[in-house]
PDB file of C-alpha atoms in Angstrom:
ATOM      1  CA  UNK Y  67     -16.171   3.443  -6.664  1.00  0.00           C
ATOM      2  CA  UNK Y  68     -13.763   0.776  -5.531  1.00  0.00           C
ATOM      3  CA  UNK Y  69     -10.684   0.744  -7.674  1.00  0.00           C
ATOM      4  CA  UNK Y  70      -9.391  -2.522  -6.257  1.00  0.00           C
ATOM      5  CA  UNK Y  71     -11.773  -5.239  -5.099  1.00  0.00           C
ATOM      6  CA  UNK Y  72     -10.750  -8.231  -3.047  1.00  0.00           C
ATOM      7  CA  UNK Y  73     -13.909 -10.234  -2.473  1.00  0.00           C
ATOM      8  CA  UNK Y  74     -12.496 -12.806  -0.038  1.00  0.00           C
ATOM      9  CA  UNK Y  75     -12.135 -11.387   3.475  1.00  0.00           C
ATOM     10  CA  UNK Y  76     -10.680 -14.706   4.633  1.00  0.00           C
ATOM     11  CA  UNK Y  77      -9.356 -17.888   3.051  1.00  0.00           C
ATOM     12  CA  UNK Y  78      -8.212 -21.217   4.435  1.00  0.00           C
ATOM     13  CA  UNK Y  79      -5.836 -23.657   2.768  1.00  0.00           C
ATOM     14  CA  UNK Y  80      -4.131 -26.867   3.794  1.00  0.00           C
ATOM     15  CA  UNK Y  81      -0.374 -26.876   3.990  1.00  0.00           C
ATOM     16  CA  UNK Y  82       1.259 -27.905   0.688  1.00  0.00           C
ATOM     17  CA  UNK Y  83      -1.826 -27.095  -1.349  1.00  0.00           C
ATOM     18  CA  UNK Y  84      -2.185 -24.229  -3.827  1.00  0.00           C
ATOM     19  CA  UNK Y  85      -4.458 -21.264  -3.172  1.00  0.00           C
ATOM     20  CA  UNK Y  86      -5.768 -18.418  -5.335  1.00  0.00           C
ATOM     21  CA  UNK Y  87      -6.485 -14.981  -3.913  1.00  0.00           C
ATOM     22  CA  UNK Y  88      -8.798 -12.873  -6.047  1.00  0.00           C
ATOM     23  CA  UNK Y  89      -8.304  -9.298  -7.141  1.00  0.00           C
ATOM     24  CA  UNK Y  90     -10.269  -7.256  -9.654  1.00  0.00           C
ATOM     25  CA  UNK Y  91      -9.509  -3.687 -10.591  1.00  0.00           C
ATOM     26  CA  UNK Y  92     -11.097  -0.778 -12.332  1.00  0.00           C
ATOM     27  CA  UNK Y  93      -9.262   1.730 -14.478  1.00  0.00           C
ATOM     28  CA  UNK Y  94      -9.778   3.382 -17.820  1.00  0.00           C
ATOM     29  CA  UNK Y  95      -6.113   4.132 -18.361  1.00  0.00           C
ATOM     30  CA  UNK Y  96      -4.182   1.710 -20.605  1.00  0.00           C
ATOM     31  CA  UNK Y  97      -0.992   2.091 -18.565  1.00  0.00           C
ATOM     32  CA  UNK Y  98      -1.178   0.675 -15.069  1.00  0.00           C
ATOM     33  CA  UNK Y  99       0.546  -1.804 -12.815  1.00  0.00           C
ATOM     34  CA  UNK Y 100      -0.635  -4.322 -10.281  1.00  0.00           C
ATOM     35  CA  UNK Y 101       1.170  -5.356  -7.105  1.00  0.00           C
ATOM     36  CA  UNK Y 102       0.639  -7.906  -4.389  1.00  0.00           C
ATOM     37  CA  UNK Y 103       1.875  -7.396  -0.848  1.00  0.00           C
ATOM     38  CA  UNK Y 104       1.954  -9.676   2.170  1.00  0.00           C
ATOM     39  CA  UNK Y 105       1.455  -8.385   5.700  1.00  0.00           C
ATOM     40  CA  UNK Y 106       2.219 -10.916   8.444  1.00  0.00           C
ATOM     41  CA  UNK Y 107       1.027 -10.399  11.999  1.00  0.00           C
ATOM     42  CA  UNK Y 108       4.231  -8.440  12.677  1.00  0.00           C
ATOM     43  CA  UNK Y 109       2.777  -5.661  10.510  1.00  0.00           C
ATOM     44  CA  UNK Y 110       5.514  -5.188   7.940  1.00  0.00           C
ATOM     45  CA  UNK Y 111       4.496  -4.884   4.303  1.00  0.00           C
ATOM     46  CA  UNK Y 112       6.361  -7.286   2.038  1.00  0.00           C
ATOM     47  CA  UNK Y 113       6.302  -6.855  -1.743  1.00  0.00           C
ATOM     48  CA  UNK Y 114       5.597 -10.139  -3.539  1.00  0.00           C
ATOM     49  CA  UNK Y 115       5.002  -9.647  -7.241  1.00  0.00           C
ATOM     50  CA  UNK Y 116       4.303  -7.088  -9.966  1.00  0.00           C
ATOM     51  CA  UNK Y 117       2.404  -7.190 -13.276  1.00  0.00           C
ATOM     52  CA  UNK Y 118       2.424  -4.365 -15.805  1.00  0.00           C
ATOM     53  CA  UNK Y 119      -0.559  -3.763 -18.050  1.00  0.00           C
ATOM     54  CA  UNK Y 120       1.565  -4.219 -21.159  1.00  0.00           C
ATOM     55  CA  UNK Y 121       3.356  -7.337 -19.967  1.00  0.00           C
ATOM     56  CA  UNK Y 122       2.654 -10.223 -22.319  1.00  0.00           C
ATOM     57  CA  UNK Y 123       3.348 -12.967 -19.824  1.00  0.00           C
ATOM     58  CA  UNK Y 124       2.010 -13.594 -16.343  1.00  0.00           C
ATOM     59  CA  UNK Y 125       4.482 -12.644 -13.642  1.00  0.00           C
ATOM     60  CA  UNK Y 126       6.062 -15.320 -11.473  1.00  0.00           C
ATOM     61  CA  UNK Y 127       8.305 -15.092  -8.400  1.00  0.00           C
ATOM     62  CA  UNK Y 128       9.172 -18.414  -6.819  1.00  0.00           C
ATOM     63  CA  UNK Y 129       5.980 -19.905  -5.383  1.00  0.00           C
ATOM     64  CA  UNK Y 130       3.984 -16.821  -6.334  1.00  0.00           C
ATOM     65  CA  UNK Y 131       2.383 -16.296  -9.707  1.00  0.00           C
ATOM     66  CA  UNK Y 132      -0.065 -13.763 -10.974  1.00  0.00           C
ATOM     67  CA  UNK Y 133      -2.987 -14.896 -13.110  1.00  0.00           C
ATOM     68  CA  UNK Y 134      -3.489 -11.743 -15.166  1.00  0.00           C
ATOM     69  CA  UNK Y 135      -6.664 -11.601 -17.244  1.00  0.00           C
ATOM     70  CA  UNK Y 136      -6.711  -8.155 -18.772  1.00  0.00           C
ATOM     71  CA  UNK Y 137     -10.101  -8.334 -20.466  1.00  0.00           C
ATOM     72  CA  UNK Y 138     -11.709  -9.380 -17.187  1.00  0.00           C
ATOM     73  CA  UNK Y 139      -9.638  -6.857 -15.224  1.00  0.00           C
ATOM     74  CA  UNK Y 140      -8.481  -9.472 -12.795  1.00  0.00           C
ATOM     75  CA  UNK Y 141      -5.056 -10.100 -11.280  1.00  0.00           C
ATOM     76  CA  UNK Y 142      -5.320 -13.095  -9.001  1.00  0.00           C
ATOM     77  CA  UNK Y 143      -2.402 -14.226  -6.862  1.00  0.00           C
ATOM     78  CA  UNK Y 144      -1.630 -17.933  -6.897  1.00  0.00           C
ATOM     79  CA  UNK Y 145       0.481 -19.373  -4.100  1.00  0.00           C
ATOM     80  CA  UNK Y 146       1.700 -22.878  -4.794  1.00  0.00           C
ATOM     81  CA  UNK Y 147       2.661 -25.411  -2.123  1.00  0.00           C
ATOM     82  CA  UNK Y 148       1.391 -23.316   0.799  1.00  0.00           C
ATOM     83  CA  UNK Y 149       3.508 -23.130   3.928  1.00  0.00           C
ATOM     84  CA  UNK Y 150       2.544 -22.248   7.489  1.00  0.00           C
ATOM     85  CA  UNK Y 151       4.545 -19.055   7.131  1.00  0.00           C
ATOM     86  CA  UNK Y 152       2.232 -17.932   4.329  1.00  0.00           C
ATOM     87  CA  UNK Y 153      -0.471 -17.194   6.901  1.00  0.00           C
ATOM     88  CA  UNK Y 154      -0.888 -13.431   6.616  1.00  0.00           C
ATOM     89  CA  UNK Y 155      -2.985 -10.625   5.181  1.00  0.00           C
ATOM     90  CA  UNK Y 156      -2.548 -10.190   1.422  1.00  0.00           C
ATOM     91  CA  UNK Y 157      -3.177  -6.917  -0.367  1.00  0.00           C
ATOM     92  CA  UNK Y 158      -3.632  -6.225  -4.050  1.00  0.00           C
ATOM     93  CA  UNK Y 159      -2.666  -2.740  -5.221  1.00  0.00           C
ATOM     94  CA  UNK Y 160      -2.809  -0.771  -8.448  1.00  0.00           C
ATOM     95  CA  UNK Y 161      -0.499   1.934  -9.731  1.00  0.00           C
ATOM     96  CA  UNK Y 162      -2.337   4.291 -11.999  1.00  0.00           C
ATOM     97  CA  UNK Y 163      -1.659   7.733 -13.439  1.00  0.00           C
ATOM     98  CA  UNK Y 164      -2.879  10.650 -11.448  1.00  0.00           C
ATOM     99  CA  UNK Y 165      -4.903  13.239 -13.368  1.00  0.00           C
ATOM    100  CA  UNK Y 166      -3.739  11.782 -16.676  1.00  0.00           C
ATOM    101  CA  UNK Y 167      -0.186  12.908 -16.128  1.00  0.00           C
ATOM    102  CA  UNK Y 168       3.077  11.132 -15.534  1.00  0.00           C
ATOM    103  CA  UNK Y 169       2.637  10.937 -11.776  1.00  0.00           C
ATOM    104  CA  UNK Y 170       1.256   7.847 -10.188  1.00  0.00           C
ATOM    105  CA  UNK Y 171      -0.795   6.975  -7.152  1.00  0.00           C
ATOM    106  CA  UNK Y 172      -0.953   3.602  -5.493  1.00  0.00           C
ATOM    107  CA  UNK Y 173      -4.351   2.286  -4.395  1.00  0.00           C
ATOM    108  CA  UNK Y 174      -4.902  -0.802  -2.247  1.00  0.00           C
ATOM    109  CA  UNK Y 175      -7.744  -3.252  -1.774  1.00  0.00           C
ATOM    110  CA  UNK Y 176      -9.200  -4.292   1.568  1.00  0.00           C
ATOM    111  CA  UNK Y 177      -7.106  -7.425   1.784  1.00  0.00           C
ATOM    112  CA  UNK Y 178      -7.595 -11.159   2.236  1.00  0.00           C
ATOM    113  CA  UNK Y 179      -6.572 -12.933   5.424  1.00  0.00           C
ATOM    114  CA  UNK Y 180      -5.033 -16.269   4.486  1.00  0.00           C
ATOM    115  CA  UNK Y 181      -4.739 -19.022   7.071  1.00  0.00           C
ATOM    116  CA  UNK Y 182      -2.649 -22.084   6.273  1.00  0.00           C
ATOM    117  CA  UNK Y 183      -3.658 -25.139   8.269  1.00  0.00           C
ATOM    118  CA  UNK Y 184      -1.177 -27.906   9.126  1.00  0.00           C
TER     119      UNK Y 184
ATOM    120  CA  UNK Z 205      18.680  -1.868   1.623  1.00  0.00           C
ATOM    121  CA  UNK Z 206      15.950   0.680   1.215  1.00  0.00           C
ATOM    122  CA  UNK Z 207      14.905   2.126   4.497  1.00  0.00           C
ATOM    123  CA  UNK Z 208      11.663   3.943   5.270  1.00  0.00           C
ATOM    124  CA  UNK Z 209      11.568   5.094   8.854  1.00  0.00           C
ATOM    125  CA  UNK Z 210       8.578   6.407  10.735  1.00  0.00           C
ATOM    126  CA  UNK Z 211       9.389   8.497  13.762  1.00  0.00           C
ATOM    127  CA  UNK Z 212       7.221   6.621  16.258  1.00  0.00           C
ATOM    128  CA  UNK Z 213       5.913   3.092  16.558  1.00  0.00           C
ATOM    129  CA  UNK Z 214       3.225   4.021  19.090  1.00  0.00           C
ATOM    130  CA  UNK Z 215       1.669   7.379  19.923  1.00  0.00           C
ATOM    131  CA  UNK Z 216      -1.055   8.413  22.344  1.00  0.00           C
ATOM    132  CA  UNK Z 217      -2.497  11.881  21.903  1.00  0.00           C
ATOM    133  CA  UNK Z 218      -5.398  13.834  23.335  1.00  0.00           C
ATOM    134  CA  UNK Z 219      -8.413  15.029  21.374  1.00  0.00           C
ATOM    135  CA  UNK Z 220      -7.758  18.430  19.836  1.00  0.00           C
ATOM    136  CA  UNK Z 221      -3.977  18.134  19.849  1.00  0.00           C
ATOM    137  CA  UNK Z 222      -1.961  18.855  16.737  1.00  0.00           C
ATOM    138  CA  UNK Z 223      -0.114  15.673  15.797  1.00  0.00           C
ATOM    139  CA  UNK Z 224       2.893  15.238  13.537  1.00  0.00           C
ATOM    140  CA  UNK Z 225       3.825  11.893  12.035  1.00  0.00           C
ATOM    141  CA  UNK Z 226       7.209  11.886  10.352  1.00  0.00           C
ATOM    142  CA  UNK Z 227       8.507   9.631   7.613  1.00  0.00           C
ATOM    143  CA  UNK Z 228      12.027   9.569   6.209  1.00  0.00           C
ATOM    144  CA  UNK Z 229      13.381   7.505   3.315  1.00  0.00           C
ATOM    145  CA  UNK Z 230      16.998   7.080   2.333  1.00  0.00           C
ATOM    146  CA  UNK Z 231      16.747   6.075  -1.337  1.00  0.00           C
ATOM    147  CA  UNK Z 232      16.030   9.370  -3.108  1.00  0.00           C
ATOM    148  CA  UNK Z 233      12.498   8.250  -3.968  1.00  0.00           C
ATOM    149  CA  UNK Z 234      10.335  10.759  -5.787  1.00  0.00           C
ATOM    150  CA  UNK Z 235       6.993   9.409  -4.628  1.00  0.00           C
ATOM    151  CA  UNK Z 236       5.869   9.234  -1.011  1.00  0.00           C
ATOM    152  CA  UNK Z 237       2.520   8.165   0.415  1.00  0.00           C
ATOM    153  CA  UNK Z 238       0.568   8.193   3.663  1.00  0.00           C
ATOM    154  CA  UNK Z 239      -2.050   5.524   4.318  1.00  0.00           C
ATOM    155  CA  UNK Z 240      -4.190   4.595   7.238  1.00  0.00           C
ATOM    156  CA  UNK Z 241      -5.015   0.967   7.884  1.00  0.00           C
ATOM    157  CA  UNK Z 242      -8.164  -0.082   9.696  1.00  0.00           C
ATOM    158  CA  UNK Z 243      -9.573  -3.612  10.126  1.00  0.00           C
ATOM    159  CA  UNK Z 244     -11.829  -4.545   7.245  1.00  0.00           C
ATOM    160  CA  UNK Z 245     -10.994  -1.389   5.296  1.00  0.00           C
ATOM    161  CA  UNK Z 246      -7.522  -2.196   4.036  1.00  0.00           C
ATOM    162  CA  UNK Z 247      -5.095   0.622   3.299  1.00  0.00           C
ATOM    163  CA  UNK Z 248      -6.689   3.920   2.417  1.00  0.00           C
ATOM    164  CA  UNK Z 249      -4.651   6.657   0.782  1.00  0.00           C
ATOM    165  CA  UNK Z 250      -4.636   9.927   2.694  1.00  0.00           C
ATOM    166  CA  UNK Z 251      -2.132  12.036   0.750  1.00  0.00           C
ATOM    167  CA  UNK Z 252       0.733  11.467  -1.621  1.00  0.00           C
ATOM    168  CA  UNK Z 253       3.586  13.488  -3.017  1.00  0.00           C
ATOM    169  CA  UNK Z 254       5.443  13.052  -6.285  1.00  0.00           C
ATOM    170  CA  UNK Z 255       8.116  15.661  -5.668  1.00  0.00           C
ATOM    171  CA  UNK Z 256       9.374  18.182  -3.140  1.00  0.00           C
ATOM    172  CA  UNK Z 257       6.647  20.658  -2.167  1.00  0.00           C
ATOM    173  CA  UNK Z 258       4.167  18.792  -4.377  1.00  0.00           C
ATOM    174  CA  UNK Z 259       1.235  17.078  -2.735  1.00  0.00           C
ATOM    175  CA  UNK Z 260      -2.018  15.569  -3.836  1.00  0.00           C
ATOM    176  CA  UNK Z 261      -5.086  14.461  -1.926  1.00  0.00           C
ATOM    177  CA  UNK Z 262      -5.808  10.801  -1.740  1.00  0.00           C
ATOM    178  CA  UNK Z 263      -9.139   9.202  -0.971  1.00  0.00           C
ATOM    179  CA  UNK Z 264      -9.571  10.350   2.642  1.00  0.00           C
ATOM    180  CA  UNK Z 265      -7.726  13.676   3.129  1.00  0.00           C
ATOM    181  CA  UNK Z 266     -10.244  15.286   5.484  1.00  0.00           C
ATOM    182  CA  UNK Z 267      -8.724  16.206   8.833  1.00  0.00           C
ATOM    183  CA  UNK Z 268      -5.166  15.757   7.561  1.00  0.00           C
ATOM    184  CA  UNK Z 269      -2.504  17.824   5.882  1.00  0.00           C
ATOM    185  CA  UNK Z 270       1.025  17.028   4.719  1.00  0.00           C
ATOM    186  CA  UNK Z 271       4.360  18.670   4.225  1.00  0.00           C
ATOM    187  CA  UNK Z 272       7.279  17.769   1.989  1.00  0.00           C
ATOM    188  CA  UNK Z 273      10.003  20.370   2.287  1.00  0.00           C
ATOM    189  CA  UNK Z 274      12.821  17.939   1.516  1.00  0.00           C
ATOM    190  CA  UNK Z 275      12.814  14.974  -0.800  1.00  0.00           C
ATOM    191  CA  UNK Z 276      13.555  12.447   1.903  1.00  0.00           C
ATOM    192  CA  UNK Z 277      10.921  13.569   4.411  1.00  0.00           C
ATOM    193  CA  UNK Z 278       7.137  13.452   4.234  1.00  0.00           C
ATOM    194  CA  UNK Z 279       5.129  14.565   7.253  1.00  0.00           C
ATOM    195  CA  UNK Z 280       1.504  13.875   8.025  1.00  0.00           C
ATOM    196  CA  UNK Z 281      -0.246  16.430  10.203  1.00  0.00           C
ATOM    197  CA  UNK Z 282      -3.444  15.978  12.135  1.00  0.00           C
ATOM    198  CA  UNK Z 283      -4.522  19.557  12.706  1.00  0.00           C
ATOM    199  CA  UNK Z 284      -6.882  18.733  15.583  1.00  0.00           C
ATOM    200  CA  UNK Z 285      -6.816  15.072  16.474  1.00  0.00           C
ATOM    201  CA  UNK Z 286     -10.111  13.298  16.955  1.00  0.00           C
ATOM    202  CA  UNK Z 287     -10.919   9.840  18.268  1.00  0.00           C
ATOM    203  CA  UNK Z 288     -11.934   8.634  14.801  1.00  0.00           C
ATOM    204  CA  UNK Z 289      -8.356   9.193  13.697  1.00  0.00           C
ATOM    205  CA  UNK Z 290      -7.202   6.395  15.973  1.00  0.00           C
ATOM    206  CA  UNK Z 291      -5.581   4.021  13.507  1.00  0.00           C
ATOM    207  CA  UNK Z 292      -2.408   2.478  12.122  1.00  0.00           C
ATOM    208  CA  UNK Z 293      -0.612   4.914   9.829  1.00  0.00           C
ATOM    209  CA  UNK Z 294       1.731   3.620   7.145  1.00  0.00           C
ATOM    210  CA  UNK Z 295       4.199   5.631   5.125  1.00  0.00           C
ATOM    211  CA  UNK Z 296       5.546   4.358   1.808  1.00  0.00           C
ATOM    212  CA  UNK Z 297       7.942   5.563  -0.848  1.00  0.00           C
ATOM    213  CA  UNK Z 298       8.968   4.517  -4.340  1.00  0.00           C
ATOM    214  CA  UNK Z 299      10.899   5.706  -7.353  1.00  0.00           C
ATOM    215  CA  UNK Z 300       8.809   7.316 -10.042  1.00  0.00           C
ATOM    216  CA  UNK Z 301       9.623   4.582 -12.561  1.00  0.00           C
ATOM    217  CA  UNK Z 302       6.656   2.645 -13.790  1.00  0.00           C
ATOM    218  CA  UNK Z 303       7.229  -0.831 -12.416  1.00  0.00           C
ATOM    219  CA  UNK Z 304       8.941  -0.235  -9.110  1.00  0.00           C
ATOM    220  CA  UNK Z 305       7.324  -1.323  -5.910  1.00  0.00           C
ATOM    221  CA  UNK Z 306       6.658   0.834  -2.874  1.00  0.00           C
ATOM    222  CA  UNK Z 307       8.647   0.333   0.310  1.00  0.00           C
ATOM    223  CA  UNK Z 308       6.875   0.742   3.614  1.00  0.00           C
ATOM    224  CA  UNK Z 309       7.785   1.993   7.037  1.00  0.00           C
ATOM    225  CA  UNK Z 310       7.040  -0.032  10.129  1.00  0.00           C
ATOM    226  CA  UNK Z 311       3.834   1.867  10.858  1.00  0.00           C
ATOM    227  CA  UNK Z 312       2.693   4.188  13.639  1.00  0.00           C
ATOM    228  CA  UNK Z 313      -0.127   3.053  15.878  1.00  0.00           C
ATOM    229  CA  UNK Z 314      -1.874   6.278  16.888  1.00  0.00           C
ATOM    230  CA  UNK Z 315      -4.419   6.335  19.671  1.00  0.00           C
ATOM    231  CA  UNK Z 316      -6.418   9.515  20.253  1.00  0.00           C
ATOM    232  CA  UNK Z 317      -8.060   9.669  23.670  1.00  0.00           C
TER     233      UNK Z 317
END
């Protein structure tokens, strides 16, 4: 079963507008973490934002914020005031314990390709 | 700055060859990961390691093996390369702490002909 689901293969947004990229996850462990990464056409993976399962507040980093809805198991990325340079592939990832121990694996979704139009 | 270095940016190998992809990190990270990235499939976890000589299978380990003899180095081995292993391979590493992100190498584009 998919652990991380990103249902939007592609998204378009006008420059300066806000956009939400969806991510839902599946885990039975109470301790987990959620990450968002950006991958521009150059191929590098850029860490954007992190949300822990016990964090009381939604994470924010500059123009990025994470809309964390624990009961719905969703962790959507919100990008405010989109810029042309935001055009990239965006991946949601989950850190979860491996075999119930203290070691962790990192699982990624299939990604969403965001295009920002001028 | 954290640095994760993959030994090759591009590789072309023949079917049946044994292929080694090397990854080195310079930040004393406990955890290291190998992923393959294919269009429409995202990043799929092949193997990961949480300590020296420790390895665990990810979601798609078939046809691959790994080695971690030293903390800084994590090698991915294709025992007998096949054309369906043509892909982009990404190595990542992170500290074992709960909320630390993973750092990625630049990727190796492997073509098996």
